[in-house]
Amino acid sequence: MKHHCAIKHGVFKEFLAEFLGTFVLVLFGCGSVAQTVLSRNTLGEPLTVHIGFSTGLMMGVYVSGGVSGGHLNPAVSLAMVILGKLKIWKFPIYVMAQMLGAFVGAAAVFGLYYDAFMDFTSGILSVTGINATGHIFASYPGRHLTVLGGFVDQVVGTGMLVLCILAIVDGRNIGAPKGVEPLAMGLILLGISVSMGLNCGYPLNPARDLGPRLFTAAAGWGMEVFSTADYWWWIPVAGPMVGGVAGAVTYFLLIELHHSNHNDKPHEEPEEEEDEEEEEDSSLKDKYEMINMS
């Protein structure tokens, strides 16, 4: 009985961590878009939006990483399931937490800037037109983008996100120093944002896109948030899930699968290793003495 209670308590903690981490991500990210749009670009620009989302991801992982791993993204959670790093029964729990966190984060941005929204839109909340504000919360495609192009965009972008995250947390690769991993993940998103954001604004995260989109549907924008651009909404949901799996499988097959075992015997004789270590020690001593003399 105590064991079951401990499991339930552990899962609940992970749920709360994913919820709060995703909330932070959306509050910083969508908040930066809102400030840019509602100020008519006087208090923001594309770069500030990129920094907002990157900072949101970084701080969201700092908030939740020690408890749940800081996925904040169903595509990342699915990738961890595929690699055996997350139990499959936890997957829907993580997704629900991420969706709820994104929904509440969008609500917080709307509440924070409610007066500015009303002033900007004259009370008419729309997805298209000169005073459109739906894109503050969810992604919409550029005019040039086809459905296939958008799907490929999300597969490639999310694949790169997951692949690079796996490299950062791989203890048998170079990795990142302990405690610096969230910063490195923020830099990944910053790199993607400045190189792959033209087509549809790099959603890369079904929860970050669908959660706020559901909020806008309920808060006054209506079902237009789903029907716009030939029902675009499913692309940033399905594409990232495929991309996350592709990125995870690619990293596993090309990198992780080829890590040498710690139990493998070295090819050199022990005596040769000792000689090499002595030479390295002496060279280090020489360098140390040169520094002192200077």
Short mmCIF file of C-alpha atoms in Angstrom, two decimals:
data_model
loop_
_atom_site.label_atom_id
_atom_site.label_comp_id
_atom_site.label_asym_id
_atom_site.label_seq_id
_atom_site.Cartn_x
_atom_site.Cartn_y
_atom_site.Cartn_z
CA MET A 1 0.00 0.00 0.00
CA LYS A 2 2.81 2.39 0.93
CA HIS A 3 4.59 1.47 -2.31
CA HIS A 4 1.54 2.39 -4.41
CA CYS A 5 1.13 5.67 -2.52
CA ALA A 6 4.79 6.50 -3.12
CA ILE A 7 4.39 5.84 -6.86
CA LYS A 8 1.27 8.01 -7.04
CA HIS A 9 3.01 10.80 -5.13
CA GLY A 10 6.05 10.58 -7.44
CA VAL A 11 3.91 10.75 -10.57
CA PHE A 12 1.95 13.66 -9.14
CA LYS A 13 5.19 15.55 -8.51
CA GLU A 14 6.26 14.92 -12.09
CA PHE A 15 2.86 16.09 -13.33
CA LEU A 16 3.20 19.34 -11.38
CA ALA A 17 6.76 19.85 -12.60
CA GLU A 18 5.80 19.40 -16.26
CA PHE A 19 2.78 21.65 -15.79
CA LEU A 20 4.79 24.46 -14.19
CA GLY A 21 7.72 24.15 -16.59
CA THR A 22 5.47 24.36 -19.65
CA PHE A 23 3.60 27.26 -18.06
CA VAL A 24 6.91 29.15 -17.75
CA LEU A 25 7.82 28.34 -21.35
CA VAL A 26 4.54 29.68 -22.73
CA LEU A 27 4.43 32.71 -20.44
CA PHE A 28 7.87 33.88 -21.58
CA GLY A 29 7.40 32.82 -25.20
CA CYS A 30 3.87 33.97 -25.98
CA GLY A 31 4.40 36.97 -23.71
CA SER A 32 7.29 38.12 -25.90
CA VAL A 33 5.09 37.80 -29.00
CA ALA A 34 2.27 39.70 -27.31
CA GLN A 35 4.57 42.54 -26.31
CA THR A 36 5.88 42.79 -29.86
CA VAL A 37 2.51 42.64 -31.62
CA LEU A 38 0.49 44.77 -29.20
CA SER A 39 3.14 47.49 -29.13
CA ARG A 40 3.17 47.44 -32.96
CA ASN A 41 6.86 46.51 -32.93
CA THR A 42 7.92 49.43 -30.75
CA LEU A 43 8.79 47.20 -27.80
CA GLY A 44 9.85 44.09 -29.64
CA GLU A 45 11.06 42.48 -32.85
CA PRO A 46 11.69 38.94 -34.14
CA LEU A 47 14.93 38.65 -32.17
CA THR A 48 13.22 39.50 -28.87
CA VAL A 49 10.63 36.81 -29.60
CA HIS A 50 13.41 34.28 -30.24
CA ILE A 51 15.07 35.28 -26.96
CA GLY A 52 11.73 35.08 -25.15
CA PHE A 53 11.04 31.50 -26.23
CA SER A 54 14.66 30.43 -25.66
CA THR A 55 14.65 31.93 -22.18
CA GLY A 56 11.27 30.36 -21.48
CA LEU A 57 12.56 26.92 -22.43
CA MET A 58 15.72 27.38 -20.40
CA MET A 59 13.91 28.53 -17.27
CA GLY A 60 11.15 25.96 -17.71
CA VAL A 61 13.74 23.17 -17.71
CA TYR A 62 15.46 24.71 -14.68
CA VAL A 63 12.10 24.73 -12.88
CA SER A 64 11.13 21.14 -13.72
CA GLY A 65 14.27 19.29 -14.77
CA GLY A 66 15.24 17.92 -11.37
CA VAL A 67 11.79 16.41 -10.84
CA SER A 68 10.46 15.25 -14.21
CA GLY A 69 13.39 15.69 -16.59
CA GLY A 70 12.00 18.93 -17.97
CA HIS A 71 10.47 17.57 -21.19
CA LEU A 72 7.84 20.34 -21.60
CA ASN A 73 7.04 18.85 -25.00
CA PRO A 74 5.07 15.72 -25.98
CA ALA A 75 7.53 15.13 -28.83
CA VAL A 76 10.41 14.98 -26.35
CA SER A 77 8.43 12.72 -24.03
CA LEU A 78 7.60 10.36 -26.92
CA ALA A 79 11.26 10.28 -27.90
CA MET A 80 12.17 9.28 -24.34
CA VAL A 81 9.55 6.51 -24.44
CA ILE A 82 11.01 5.20 -27.71
CA LEU A 83 14.50 5.16 -26.16
CA GLY A 84 13.26 3.46 -22.99
CA LYS A 85 14.01 6.47 -20.80
CA LEU A 86 10.38 7.12 -19.84
CA LYS A 87 7.82 4.47 -18.92
CA ILE A 88 5.08 4.36 -21.51
CA TRP A 89 2.30 4.59 -18.92
CA LYS A 90 3.68 7.96 -17.82
CA PHE A 91 3.48 9.38 -21.34
CA PRO A 92 -0.21 10.45 -21.29
CA ILE A 93 0.31 11.95 -17.82
CA TYR A 94 3.20 14.06 -19.08
CA VAL A 95 1.22 15.15 -22.15
CA MET A 96 -1.77 16.19 -20.05
CA ALA A 97 0.47 18.22 -17.75
CA GLN A 98 2.18 19.91 -20.70
CA MET A 99 -1.11 20.71 -22.42
CA LEU A 100 -2.61 22.13 -19.24
CA GLY A 101 0.51 24.17 -18.51
CA ALA A 102 0.47 25.65 -22.01
CA PHE A 103 -3.27 26.42 -21.78
CA VAL A 104 -2.87 28.19 -18.43
CA GLY A 105 0.25 29.98 -19.66
CA ALA A 106 -1.70 31.38 -22.60
CA ALA A 107 -4.49 32.46 -20.24
CA ALA A 108 -1.91 34.24 -18.08
CA VAL A 109 -0.55 36.16 -21.09
CA PHE A 110 -4.06 37.17 -22.11
CA GLY A 111 -4.86 38.31 -18.58
CA LEU A 112 -1.58 40.19 -18.28
CA TYR A 113 -2.16 42.09 -21.52
CA TYR A 114 -5.99 42.15 -21.51
CA ASP A 115 -6.24 45.94 -21.68
CA ALA A 116 -3.67 46.05 -24.46
CA PHE A 117 -5.60 43.38 -26.39
CA MET A 118 -8.81 45.38 -26.13
CA ASP A 119 -7.07 48.56 -27.21
CA PHE A 120 -5.30 46.90 -30.14
CA THR A 121 -8.32 44.99 -31.44
CA SER A 122 -11.17 47.28 -30.35
CA GLY A 123 -12.63 44.19 -28.71
CA ILE A 124 -12.69 42.13 -31.91
CA LEU A 125 -10.41 39.10 -31.53
CA SER A 126 -9.43 37.68 -34.93
CA VAL A 127 -6.93 35.34 -36.55
CA THR A 128 -6.60 37.20 -39.85
CA GLY A 129 -6.63 40.84 -40.86
CA ILE A 130 -4.66 43.95 -39.99
CA ASN A 131 -5.38 43.63 -36.26
CA ALA A 132 -5.02 39.85 -36.04
CA THR A 133 -3.85 38.54 -32.68
CA GLY A 134 -4.38 34.79 -32.93
CA HIS A 135 -0.78 34.28 -33.98
CA ILE A 136 0.37 35.59 -30.59
CA PHE A 137 -0.61 32.23 -29.12
CA ALA A 138 -0.31 29.63 -31.88
CA SER A 139 1.49 29.14 -35.16
CA TYR A 140 0.07 29.85 -38.60
CA PRO A 141 1.82 29.20 -41.93
CA GLY A 142 3.38 31.75 -44.24
CA ARG A 143 1.55 32.38 -47.50
CA HIS A 144 4.19 30.51 -49.44
CA LEU A 145 3.95 27.32 -47.36
CA THR A 146 2.19 24.16 -48.54
CA VAL A 147 0.81 21.48 -46.24
CA LEU A 148 3.62 19.11 -47.17
CA GLY A 149 6.20 21.85 -46.73
CA GLY A 150 4.84 22.67 -43.29
CA PHE A 151 4.86 19.05 -42.22
CA VAL A 152 8.46 18.58 -43.38
CA ASP A 153 9.40 21.83 -41.62
CA GLN A 154 8.10 20.51 -38.31
CA VAL A 155 9.66 17.08 -38.73
CA VAL A 156 13.09 18.55 -39.48
CA GLY A 157 12.96 21.26 -36.82
CA THR A 158 11.74 18.99 -34.03
CA GLY A 159 14.12 16.25 -35.12
CA MET A 160 17.04 18.62 -34.69
CA LEU A 161 15.71 19.78 -31.33
CA VAL A 162 15.45 16.24 -29.95
CA LEU A 163 18.73 15.10 -31.48
CA CYS A 164 20.64 17.99 -29.91
CA ILE A 165 18.90 17.53 -26.54
CA LEU A 166 19.96 13.89 -26.52
CA ALA A 167 23.53 14.93 -27.24
CA ILE A 168 23.48 17.36 -24.32
CA VAL A 169 22.18 14.82 -21.78
CA ASP A 170 24.28 11.92 -23.08
CA GLY A 171 26.76 11.19 -20.30
CA ARG A 172 28.96 9.20 -22.67
CA ASN A 173 29.25 12.05 -25.17
CA ILE A 174 30.79 15.46 -24.46
CA GLY A 175 27.50 16.59 -22.96
CA ALA A 176 27.15 19.76 -20.93
CA PRO A 177 28.39 20.52 -17.39
CA LYS A 178 25.91 19.67 -14.66
CA GLY A 179 23.45 22.50 -14.19
CA VAL A 180 24.22 24.04 -17.58
CA GLU A 181 22.04 21.67 -19.61
CA PRO A 182 18.97 23.99 -19.59
CA LEU A 183 21.11 26.85 -20.90
CA ALA A 184 22.37 24.64 -23.71
CA MET A 185 18.79 23.62 -24.56
CA GLY A 186 17.80 27.27 -24.72
CA LEU A 187 20.65 27.85 -27.17
CA ILE A 188 19.37 24.97 -29.32
CA LEU A 189 15.99 26.64 -29.59
CA LEU A 190 17.63 29.99 -30.29
CA GLY A 191 19.61 28.41 -33.13
CA ILE A 192 16.47 26.82 -34.59
CA SER A 193 14.52 30.07 -34.26
CA VAL A 194 17.03 32.13 -36.24
CA SER A 195 17.50 29.49 -38.93
CA MET A 196 14.18 27.64 -39.31
CA GLY A 197 11.53 30.15 -38.32
CA LEU A 198 10.53 31.58 -41.70
CA ASN A 199 7.89 29.04 -42.68
CA CYS A 200 5.63 28.95 -39.63
CA GLY A 201 7.49 30.24 -36.60
CA TYR A 202 9.06 27.00 -35.24
CA PRO A 203 6.28 25.64 -32.95
CA LEU A 204 8.09 22.26 -32.61
CA ASN A 205 5.88 21.39 -29.65
CA PRO A 206 2.30 20.05 -29.84
CA ALA A 207 1.49 21.23 -26.30
CA ARG A 208 2.95 24.71 -26.78
CA ASP A 209 0.89 25.13 -29.97
CA LEU A 210 -2.35 23.23 -29.30
CA GLY A 211 -2.76 24.29 -25.67
CA PRO A 212 -2.79 28.04 -26.42
CA ARG A 213 -4.84 27.40 -29.57
CA LEU A 214 -7.52 25.74 -27.45
CA PHE A 215 -7.43 28.73 -25.13
CA THR A 216 -7.95 31.18 -28.00
CA ALA A 217 -10.87 29.10 -29.28
CA ALA A 218 -12.51 29.37 -25.87
CA ALA A 219 -11.52 32.98 -25.12
CA GLY A 220 -13.16 34.70 -28.08
CA TRP A 221 -11.24 33.92 -31.26
CA GLY A 222 -13.63 31.05 -32.02
CA MET A 223 -13.20 28.02 -34.26
CA GLU A 224 -11.37 30.15 -36.82
CA VAL A 225 -8.17 29.19 -34.98
CA PHE A 226 -8.66 25.64 -36.32
CA SER A 227 -10.11 26.32 -39.78
CA THR A 228 -7.65 29.01 -40.89
CA ALA A 229 -5.13 28.07 -43.60
CA ASP A 230 -6.98 24.91 -44.63
CA TYR A 231 -7.11 23.53 -41.11
CA TRP A 232 -3.40 24.06 -40.48
CA TRP A 233 -3.71 23.29 -36.75
CA TRP A 234 -2.86 19.57 -37.02
CA ILE A 235 0.50 20.16 -38.71
CA PRO A 236 2.30 21.51 -35.59
CA VAL A 237 0.77 18.63 -33.63
CA ALA A 238 1.56 15.64 -35.85
CA GLY A 239 4.77 16.94 -37.44
CA PRO A 240 6.70 17.37 -34.18
CA MET A 241 5.70 13.91 -32.96
CA VAL A 242 7.13 12.34 -36.10
CA GLY A 243 10.18 14.59 -35.91
CA GLY A 244 10.83 13.73 -32.28
CA VAL A 245 10.87 10.02 -33.04
CA ALA A 246 13.06 10.58 -36.10
CA GLY A 247 15.56 12.64 -34.11
CA ALA A 248 15.69 10.06 -31.31
CA VAL A 249 16.18 7.13 -33.67
CA THR A 250 18.83 9.01 -35.66
CA TYR A 251 20.86 9.85 -32.57
CA PHE A 252 20.56 6.31 -31.23
CA LEU A 253 21.61 4.63 -34.49
CA LEU A 254 24.43 7.00 -35.43
CA ILE A 255 25.85 7.96 -32.02
CA GLU A 256 24.55 6.20 -28.91
CA LEU A 257 24.64 2.71 -30.40
CA HIS A 258 28.37 3.07 -31.09
CA HIS A 259 29.48 4.17 -27.62
CA SER A 260 32.19 1.80 -26.37
CA ASN A 261 31.45 -0.08 -23.18
CA HIS A 262 33.17 1.03 -20.02
CA ASN A 263 34.21 -2.58 -19.49
CA ASP A 264 36.12 -2.74 -22.77
CA LYS A 265 39.82 -3.40 -22.25
CA PRO A 266 42.21 -0.76 -23.59
CA HIS A 267 44.40 -1.73 -26.50
CA GLU A 268 47.66 -0.44 -24.98
CA GLU A 269 49.66 -2.33 -22.42
CA PRO A 270 49.40 -1.01 -18.84
CA GLU A 271 53.10 -0.13 -18.78
CA GLU A 272 52.74 1.98 -21.91
CA GLU A 273 49.79 3.81 -20.36
CA GLU A 274 51.82 4.57 -17.24
CA ASP A 275 54.68 5.90 -19.38
CA GLU A 276 52.29 8.15 -21.31
CA GLU A 277 50.77 9.45 -18.08
CA GLU A 278 54.24 10.20 -16.70
CA GLU A 279 55.12 12.11 -19.89
CA GLU A 280 51.88 14.09 -19.66
CA ASP A 281 52.55 14.86 -15.99
CA SER A 282 56.08 16.07 -16.77
CA SER A 283 54.89 18.22 -19.66
CA LEU A 284 52.22 19.73 -17.42
CA LYS A 285 54.86 20.45 -14.77
CA ASP A 286 57.05 22.14 -17.38
CA LYS A 287 54.14 24.34 -18.47
CA TYR A 288 53.34 25.15 -14.85
CA GLU A 289 56.98 26.17 -14.17
CA MET A 290 57.03 28.36 -17.32
CA ILE A 291 53.91 30.15 -16.13
CA ASN A 292 55.45 30.75 -12.70
CA MET A 293 58.69 32.09 -14.23
CA SER A 294 56.76 34.53 -16.39
#
